[in-house]
mmCIF file of C-alpha atoms in Angstrom:
data_model
loop_
_atom_site.group_PDB
_atom_site.id
_atom_site.type_symbol
_atom_site.label_atom_id
_atom_site.label_comp_id
_atom_site.label_asym_id
_atom_site.label_seq_id
_atom_site.Cartn_x
_atom_site.Cartn_y
_atom_site.Cartn_z
ATOM 1 C CA MET T 762 -12.284 7.616 17.419
ATOM 2 C CA SER T 763 -9.951 4.833 17.529
ATOM 3 C CA PRO T 764 -9.792 1.046 18.591
ATOM 4 C CA TYR T 765 -8.971 2.385 22.156
ATOM 5 C CA PHE T 766 -12.686 3.059 22.327
ATOM 6 C CA PHE T 767 -13.565 -0.267 22.249
ATOM 7 C CA ASN T 768 -11.042 -1.078 25.172
ATOM 8 C CA LEU T 769 -12.916 1.820 27.123
ATOM 9 C CA LEU T 770 -16.224 0.163 26.764
ATOM 10 C CA ASP T 771 -14.757 -3.078 28.204
ATOM 11 C CA GLN T 772 -13.103 -1.405 31.071
ATOM 12 C CA GLU T 773 -16.192 0.618 31.963
ATOM 13 C CA ASN T 774 -18.377 -2.654 31.728
ATOM 14 C CA LEU T 775 -20.474 -0.813 29.236
ATOM 15 C CA GLU T 776 -22.596 -3.155 27.025
ATOM 16 C CA PHE T 777 -24.876 -2.514 23.836
ATOM 17 C CA ASP T 778 -26.992 -4.986 22.125
ATOM 18 C CA GLN T 779 -25.810 -3.672 18.902
ATOM 19 C CA VAL T 780 -22.995 -1.098 17.870
ATOM 20 C CA PHE T 781 -22.706 0.392 14.248
ATOM 21 C CA THR T 782 -20.261 2.607 12.728
ATOM 22 C CA ASP T 783 -19.834 4.265 9.007
ATOM 23 C CA ASN T 784 -16.168 4.219 9.498
ATOM 24 C CA GLN T 785 -14.747 1.070 7.875
ATOM 25 C CA HIS T 786 -11.392 1.159 9.640
ATOM 26 C CA LEU T 787 -13.195 1.444 13.128
ATOM 27 C CA ALA T 788 -15.628 -1.121 11.782
ATOM 28 C CA LYS T 789 -12.922 -3.709 11.042
ATOM 29 C CA ALA T 790 -10.773 -2.751 14.297
ATOM 30 C CA GLY T 791 -13.917 -3.481 16.467
ATOM 31 C CA ASN T 792 -15.528 -6.300 14.247
ATOM 32 C CA ILE T 793 -18.701 -4.455 14.107
ATOM 33 C CA PRO T 794 -21.190 -3.871 11.314
ATOM 34 C CA CYS T 795 -20.386 -0.989 8.894
ATOM 35 C CA ILE T 796 -23.186 0.988 7.487
ATOM 36 C CA ASP T 797 -21.982 1.174 3.778
ATOM 37 C CA GLU T 798 -25.241 0.674 1.944
ATOM 38 C CA ASP T 799 -28.591 2.447 1.366
ATOM 39 C CA LEU T 800 -29.817 2.987 5.087
ATOM 40 C CA ALA T 801 -33.338 1.517 4.606
ATOM 41 C CA SER T 802 -31.887 -1.745 3.084
ATOM 42 C CA PHE T 803 -28.916 -1.800 5.934
ATOM 43 C CA PHE T 804 -31.589 -1.344 8.762
ATOM 44 C CA HIS T 805 -34.386 -3.816 7.280
ATOM 45 C CA LYS T 806 -31.704 -6.514 7.829
ATOM 46 C CA GLN T 807 -31.106 -5.682 11.466
ATOM 47 C CA LYS T 808 -32.900 -7.091 14.454
ATOM 48 C CA LYS T 809 -34.973 -4.824 16.755
ATOM 49 C CA LEU T 810 -32.869 -4.852 20.036
ATOM 50 C CA LYS T 811 -33.186 -2.839 23.072
ATOM 51 C CA THR T 812 -30.042 -0.761 22.878
ATOM 52 C CA TRP T 813 -27.922 0.537 20.104
ATOM 53 C CA LEU T 814 -24.747 2.478 19.750
ATOM 54 C CA PHE T 815 -23.829 4.570 16.818
ATOM 55 C CA ILE T 816 -20.487 6.032 15.944
ATOM 56 C CA LEU T 817 -20.803 8.492 13.079
ATOM 57 C CA ASP T 818 -17.997 9.779 11.099
ATOM 58 C CA GLN T 819 -19.618 10.696 7.895
ATOM 59 C CA LEU T 820 -23.448 10.233 8.142
ATOM 60 C CA SER T 821 -25.662 13.012 9.654
ATOM 61 C CA LEU T 822 -28.009 12.819 12.547
ATOM 62 C CA GLN T 823 -30.971 13.480 10.235
ATOM 63 C CA ASP T 824 -29.739 10.265 8.186
ATOM 64 C CA ILE T 825 -29.701 8.132 11.310
ATOM 65 C CA LEU T 826 -32.638 9.410 13.771
ATOM 66 C CA PRO T 827 -35.494 8.051 11.894
ATOM 67 C CA PHE T 828 -34.045 4.492 11.997
ATOM 68 C CA ALA T 829 -32.839 4.707 15.689
ATOM 69 C CA ASP T 830 -36.363 5.784 16.887
ATOM 70 C CA GLU T 831 -37.873 2.975 15.001
ATOM 71 C CA TYR T 832 -35.696 0.169 15.434
ATOM 72 C CA CYS T 833 -34.581 0.302 19.354
ATOM 73 C CA GLU T 834 -35.755 1.403 22.529
ATOM 74 C CA LYS T 835 -32.647 3.338 23.681
ATOM 75 C CA TYR T 836 -29.842 4.621 21.494
ATOM 76 C CA CYS T 837 -26.604 6.306 21.939
ATOM 77 C CA ILE T 838 -25.221 8.197 19.198
ATOM 78 C CA ILE T 839 -21.662 9.389 19.225
ATOM 79 C CA ASP T 840 -21.425 12.222 16.434
ATOM 80 C CA ALA T 841 -17.611 11.869 15.510
ATOM 81 C CA ARG T 842 -17.732 13.782 12.418
ATOM 82 C CA THR T 843 -14.527 15.538 12.087
ATOM 83 C CA TRP T 844 -13.551 18.743 10.172
ATOM 84 C CA VAL T 845 -11.466 16.431 7.828
ATOM 85 C CA SER T 846 -13.639 13.713 7.033
ATOM 86 C CA SER T 847 -16.519 16.291 6.487
ATOM 87 C CA PHE T 848 -14.567 18.660 4.431
ATOM 88 C CA GLY T 849 -16.570 19.314 1.394
ATOM 89 C CA LYS T 850 -19.849 19.009 3.328
ATOM 90 C CA LYS T 851 -18.754 21.571 5.933
ATOM 91 C CA LEU T 852 -19.253 24.573 3.930
ATOM 92 C CA SER T 853 -21.818 25.851 6.345
ATOM 93 C CA PRO T 854 -22.615 25.072 10.009
ATOM 94 C CA GLU T 855 -23.945 21.588 10.920
ATOM 95 C CA LEU T 856 -27.291 22.296 9.623
ATOM 96 C CA ASN T 857 -30.072 22.467 12.240
ATOM 97 C CA TYR T 858 -29.357 19.042 13.882
ATOM 98 C CA LEU T 859 -30.978 20.146 17.158
ATOM 99 C CA ASP T 860 -34.081 21.091 15.885
ATOM 100 C CA SER T 861 -35.653 17.714 15.226
ATOM 101 C CA LEU T 862 -33.634 15.945 18.322
ATOM 102 C CA LEU T 863 -35.975 14.295 20.813
ATOM 103 C CA SER T 864 -33.101 13.115 23.094
ATOM 104 C CA ASP T 865 -30.508 15.127 25.096
ATOM 105 C CA ALA T 866 -27.576 16.632 23.371
ATOM 106 C CA ILE T 867 -24.558 15.893 25.139
ATOM 107 C CA PHE T 868 -21.128 18.022 24.998
ATOM 108 C CA PRO T 869 -18.555 16.181 27.205
ATOM 109 C CA PHE T 870 -15.844 18.173 28.908
ATOM 110 C CA ASP T 871 -13.663 15.327 29.322
ATOM 111 C CA GLU T 872 -13.353 11.434 29.143
ATOM 112 C CA ASN T 873 -15.134 11.185 32.570
ATOM 113 C CA HIS T 874 -18.367 13.014 31.263
ATOM 114 C CA PHE T 875 -18.158 11.034 27.962
ATOM 115 C CA ILE T 876 -18.503 7.781 29.867
ATOM 116 C CA GLN T 877 -21.409 9.074 32.159
ATOM 117 C CA ALA T 878 -23.155 10.015 28.893
ATOM 118 C CA LEU T 879 -22.477 6.594 27.582
ATOM 119 C CA LYS T 880 -24.048 5.094 30.712
ATOM 120 C CA SER T 881 -27.112 7.131 30.410
ATOM 121 C CA GLU T 882 -30.424 5.177 30.987
ATOM 122 C CA THR T 883 -32.103 7.376 28.281
ATOM 123 C CA SER T 884 -31.400 7.989 24.758
ATOM 124 C CA CYS T 885 -28.661 10.775 23.925
ATOM 125 C CA VAL T 886 -26.538 12.058 21.187
ATOM 126 C CA ILE T 887 -22.875 12.848 22.208
ATOM 127 C CA PHE T 888 -21.174 15.473 20.194
ATOM 128 C CA LEU T 889 -17.168 15.296 19.716
ATOM 129 C CA THR T 890 -14.748 17.810 17.930
ATOM 130 C CA ASP T 891 -11.171 17.349 16.585
ATOM 131 C CA GLN T 892 -9.991 18.549 20.008
ATOM 132 C CA GLU T 893 -8.675 15.784 22.008
ATOM 133 C CA VAL T 894 -10.875 14.552 24.748
ATOM 134 C CA PRO T 895 -8.828 14.586 27.944
ATOM 135 C CA GLU T 896 -8.907 12.141 30.616
ATOM 136 C CA ASN T 897 -9.921 14.956 33.133
ATOM 137 C CA ILE T 898 -10.768 18.539 32.962
ATOM 138 C CA TYR T 899 -7.515 19.490 34.314
ATOM 139 C CA ALA T 900 -5.520 18.015 31.141
ATOM 140 C CA SER T 901 -3.458 20.265 28.930
ATOM 141 C CA HIS T 902 -1.265 19.642 25.776
ATOM 142 C CA ALA T 903 2.621 19.741 27.118
ATOM 143 C CA GLU T 904 3.489 22.297 24.325
ATOM 144 C CA GLU T 905 0.576 24.959 25.325
ATOM 145 C CA GLN T 906 0.251 27.072 28.248
ATOM 146 C CA LEU T 907 -1.467 25.363 31.199
ATOM 147 C CA GLN T 908 -4.978 26.140 31.394
ATOM 148 C CA ILE T 909 -6.281 26.684 35.010
ATOM 149 C CA VAL T 910 -9.829 25.379 35.897
ATOM 150 C CA ASP T 911 -11.017 26.013 39.420
ATOM 151 C CA LYS T 912 -11.911 22.887 41.049
ATOM 152 C CA ALA T 913 -14.941 24.260 42.335
ATOM 153 C CA LEU T 914 -16.272 24.586 38.881
ATOM 154 C CA VAL T 915 -16.019 20.615 38.399
ATOM 155 C CA GLU T 916 -18.514 20.336 41.132
ATOM 156 C CA GLN T 917 -21.051 21.366 38.508
ATOM 157 C CA PRO T 918 -20.632 18.735 36.028
ATOM 158 C CA GLN T 919 -23.253 20.106 33.477
ATOM 159 C CA PHE T 920 -22.419 23.895 33.575
ATOM 160 C CA LEU T 921 -18.904 25.630 34.187
ATOM 161 C CA SER T 922 -18.935 29.579 34.856
ATOM 162 C CA LEU T 923 -15.645 30.600 33.453
ATOM 163 C CA LEU T 924 -16.297 34.444 33.809
ATOM 164 C CA SER T 925 -19.155 35.817 35.914
ATOM 165 C CA PRO T 926 -19.178 39.738 36.274
ATOM 166 C CA GLU T 927 -22.516 41.160 37.580
ATOM 167 C CA ASN T 928 -24.974 42.485 35.195
ATOM 168 C CA PRO T 929 -22.998 41.540 32.246
ATOM 169 C CA SER T 930 -23.520 43.353 28.978
ATOM 170 C CA LEU T 931 -23.359 40.075 27.256
ATOM 171 C CA PHE T 932 -23.873 36.347 28.553
ATOM 172 C CA LEU T 933 -22.147 34.089 26.329
ATOM 173 C CA ILE T 934 -22.734 30.050 26.431
ATOM 174 C CA GLY T 935 -20.445 27.717 24.833
ATOM 175 C CA THR T 936 -20.391 23.854 24.571
ATOM 176 C CA GLY T 937 -18.249 21.394 26.532
ATOM 177 C CA ASN T 938 -16.785 19.688 23.552
ATOM 178 C CA HIS T 939 -15.032 23.071 22.628
ATOM 179 C CA LEU T 940 -13.904 23.642 26.230
ATOM 180 C CA GLU T 941 -10.221 23.930 25.217
ATOM 181 C CA GLU T 942 -10.660 27.056 23.141
ATOM 182 C CA LEU T 943 -13.465 28.450 25.542
ATOM 183 C CA ILE T 944 -11.080 28.483 28.587
ATOM 184 C CA LYS T 945 -8.602 30.449 26.334
ATOM 185 C CA LEU T 946 -11.213 32.602 25.238
ATOM 186 C CA SER T 947 -12.132 33.561 28.917
ATOM 187 C CA GLN T 948 -8.451 34.321 29.580
ATOM 188 C CA PHE T 949 -8.504 36.903 26.621
ATOM 189 C CA LEU T 950 -11.905 38.347 27.725
ATOM 190 C CA ALA T 951 -10.959 38.595 31.194
ATOM 191 C CA VAL T 952 -8.442 41.598 30.475
ATOM 192 C CA HIS T 953 -11.282 43.443 28.569
ATOM 193 C CA GLU T 954 -13.151 46.330 30.274
ATOM 194 C CA GLU T 955 -16.324 45.089 28.797
ATOM 195 C CA LYS T 956 -18.545 43.200 31.308
ATOM 196 C CA ILE T 957 -18.679 39.607 29.553
ATOM 197 C CA ALA T 958 -19.899 36.362 31.365
ATOM 198 C CA LEU T 959 -19.090 33.150 29.859
ATOM 199 C CA GLY T 960 -20.283 29.611 30.664
ATOM 200 C CA VAL T 961 -19.856 26.156 29.249
ATOM 201 C CA ILE T 962 -22.729 23.639 29.286
ATOM 202 C CA GLY T 963 -22.447 19.961 29.188
ATOM 203 C CA ASN T 964 -25.888 19.245 27.786
ATOM 204 C CA LEU T 965 -28.567 21.217 26.080
ATOM 205 C CA SER T 966 -31.237 20.714 28.686
ATOM 206 C CA VAL T 967 -29.113 22.767 31.291
ATOM 207 C CA LEU T 968 -30.131 25.846 29.389
ATOM 208 C CA LYS T 969 -33.496 25.642 31.175
ATOM 209 C CA SER T 970 -32.151 25.336 34.488
ATOM 210 C CA PRO T 971 -33.024 28.055 36.932
ATOM 211 C CA GLU T 972 -29.543 28.950 37.691
ATOM 212 C CA LEU T 973 -29.094 29.641 33.834
ATOM 213 C CA GLN T 974 -32.305 31.486 33.531
ATOM 214 C CA GLN T 975 -31.467 33.775 36.210
ATOM 215 C CA HIS T 976 -28.067 34.449 34.628
ATOM 216 C CA PHE T 977 -30.046 35.351 31.293
ATOM 217 C CA LEU T 978 -32.201 37.683 33.207
ATOM 218 C CA SER T 979 -29.224 39.905 34.456
ATOM 219 C CA ALA T 980 -27.310 40.123 31.150
ATOM 220 C CA LYS T 981 -28.538 42.726 28.456
ATOM 221 C CA LYS T 982 -27.589 40.182 25.724
ATOM 222 C CA ILE T 983 -27.230 36.384 25.334
ATOM 223 C CA GLY T 984 -24.730 34.837 22.983
ATOM 224 C CA ILE T 985 -24.212 31.101 21.989
ATOM 225 C CA LEU T 986 -21.097 29.790 20.302
ATOM 226 C CA ILE T 987 -21.994 26.712 18.654
ATOM 227 C CA ASP T 988 -21.876 24.710 15.358
ATOM 228 C CA HIS T 989 -25.346 25.274 14.076
ATOM 229 C CA SER T 990 -27.154 26.915 11.535
ATOM 230 C CA PRO T 991 -29.255 30.320 12.346
ATOM 231 C CA THR T 992 -32.587 29.301 13.380
ATOM 232 C CA ASN T 993 -35.259 30.042 16.009
ATOM 233 C CA PHE T 994 -34.382 27.149 17.985
ATOM 234 C CA PHE T 995 -32.602 28.479 20.795
ATOM 235 C CA SER T 996 -35.072 31.338 21.458
ATOM 236 C CA ALA T 997 -37.209 28.761 23.318
ATOM 237 C CA PHE T 998 -34.350 28.637 26.241
ATOM 238 C CA PHE T 999 -33.929 32.495 26.675
ATOM 239 C CA PRO T 1000 -36.289 34.952 28.414
ATOM 240 C CA PRO T 1001 -38.955 36.527 26.162
ATOM 241 C CA ASN T 1002 -37.885 40.024 24.629
ATOM 242 C CA LYS T 1003 -34.065 39.178 25.548
ATOM 243 C CA GLU T 1004 -31.756 40.093 22.370
ATOM 244 C CA SER T 1005 -29.859 37.079 21.353
ATOM 245 C CA ILE T 1006 -27.029 36.237 18.989
ATOM 246 C CA LEU T 1007 -25.427 33.027 17.502
ATOM 247 C CA ILE T 1008 -21.658 32.857 16.470
ATOM 248 C CA THR T 1009 -20.889 29.754 14.441
ATOM 249 C CA PRO T 1010 -17.751 28.733 12.247
ATOM 250 C CA LYS T 1011 -17.147 30.396 9.038
ATOM 251 C CA TYR T 1012 -16.724 27.207 6.949
ATOM 252 C CA GLN T 1013 -16.492 29.077 3.642
ATOM 253 C CA LYS T 1014 -12.884 30.013 4.857
ATOM 254 C CA LEU T 1015 -11.728 26.729 5.280
ATOM 255 C CA THR T 1016 -9.111 25.727 2.831
ATOM 256 C CA SER T 1017 -6.903 23.242 4.569
ATOM 257 C CA LEU T 1018 -7.475 19.404 5.213
ATOM 258 C CA SER T 1019 -5.641 19.606 8.303
ATOM 259 C CA PRO T 1020 -7.674 19.462 11.809
ATOM 260 C CA ASP T 1021 -4.984 21.799 13.304
ATOM 261 C CA TRP T 1022 -5.883 24.600 11.139
ATOM 262 C CA ALA T 1023 -9.722 24.173 11.490
ATOM 263 C CA PHE T 1024 -10.591 26.434 14.382
ATOM 264 C CA THR T 1025 -8.239 29.090 13.076
ATOM 265 C CA GLN T 1026 -9.478 29.250 9.534
ATOM 266 C CA THR T 1027 -13.235 29.278 10.392
ATOM 267 C CA GLU T 1028 -12.599 31.972 12.867
ATOM 268 C CA PHE T 1029 -13.748 29.941 15.566
ATOM 269 C CA ASP T 1030 -10.499 29.749 17.883
ATOM 270 C CA ALA T 1031 -10.048 31.854 20.943
ATOM 271 C CA GLU T 1032 -8.238 34.661 19.252
ATOM 272 C CA ALA T 1033 -10.763 35.217 16.463
ATOM 273 C CA LEU T 1034 -13.747 34.757 18.717
ATOM 274 C CA VAL T 1035 -12.513 37.502 21.178
ATOM 275 C CA LYS T 1036 -12.962 39.877 18.011
ATOM 276 C CA ARG T 1037 -16.092 38.400 16.978
ATOM 277 C CA VAL T 1038 -17.612 38.736 20.576
ATOM 278 C CA LEU T 1039 -16.663 42.394 21.240
ATOM 279 C CA ALA T 1040 -18.153 43.399 18.333
ATOM 280 C CA PHE T 1041 -21.737 42.603 19.780
ATOM 281 C CA VAL T 1042 -21.092 44.448 22.994
ATOM 282 C CA ASP T 1043 -22.387 47.658 23.461
#
């Protein structure tokens, strides 16, 4: 997150009754309150308004959600915790943050999807990563090989099907905030003889859609690639008696403060994920 974000809010005519952040530099740049004291004391001083926006860089969802539910009618939480700022905390996946989440979880593919989430009429949590959020789904860094995404995929803004063989041995689901690595992963998996399907979700609720449920039924196994502690949470989205696996970053291997190395060192980059995924295929 940067001061550019506040310009984006103005350009899109997005208004919130109150905006908070726990990042001192962002608070100063945007002239907004910084959450820098005991949470109970901080929120006790705030007026109960209709809409609140939180930009989190250090605090976790478990810290903020109780106060958001109590003090405002609608909230939008941007979880911008980076690998660097959370270094020291990120020795394991991001806890079980989805287990207690009552609002929808948004994993934006690009800036357009990000803005749509901010305009949501209901409470939501938007998850970002260190990967730069492109202006559109076709964007790619100049120094990298161009990543091709069929225009037809973009017409389904909440679910992108990157690989879709019939009756796959494994149906993989990734999240939109990791789209860059997942597109690369699809290109690696496409050259293997194993029948592996790969889709990307833009929000959590789409897992219950009839389209995805049909995909799950046709696969032998279901896998999800996400920064989340292993729990029974995801079993509620999958058909009964269907074997499922959870692949998460290996934070115990993170030794660098550079975000450029985070995906590689935690074995959550495309190259490492290929090996981890193939290990689960019969």
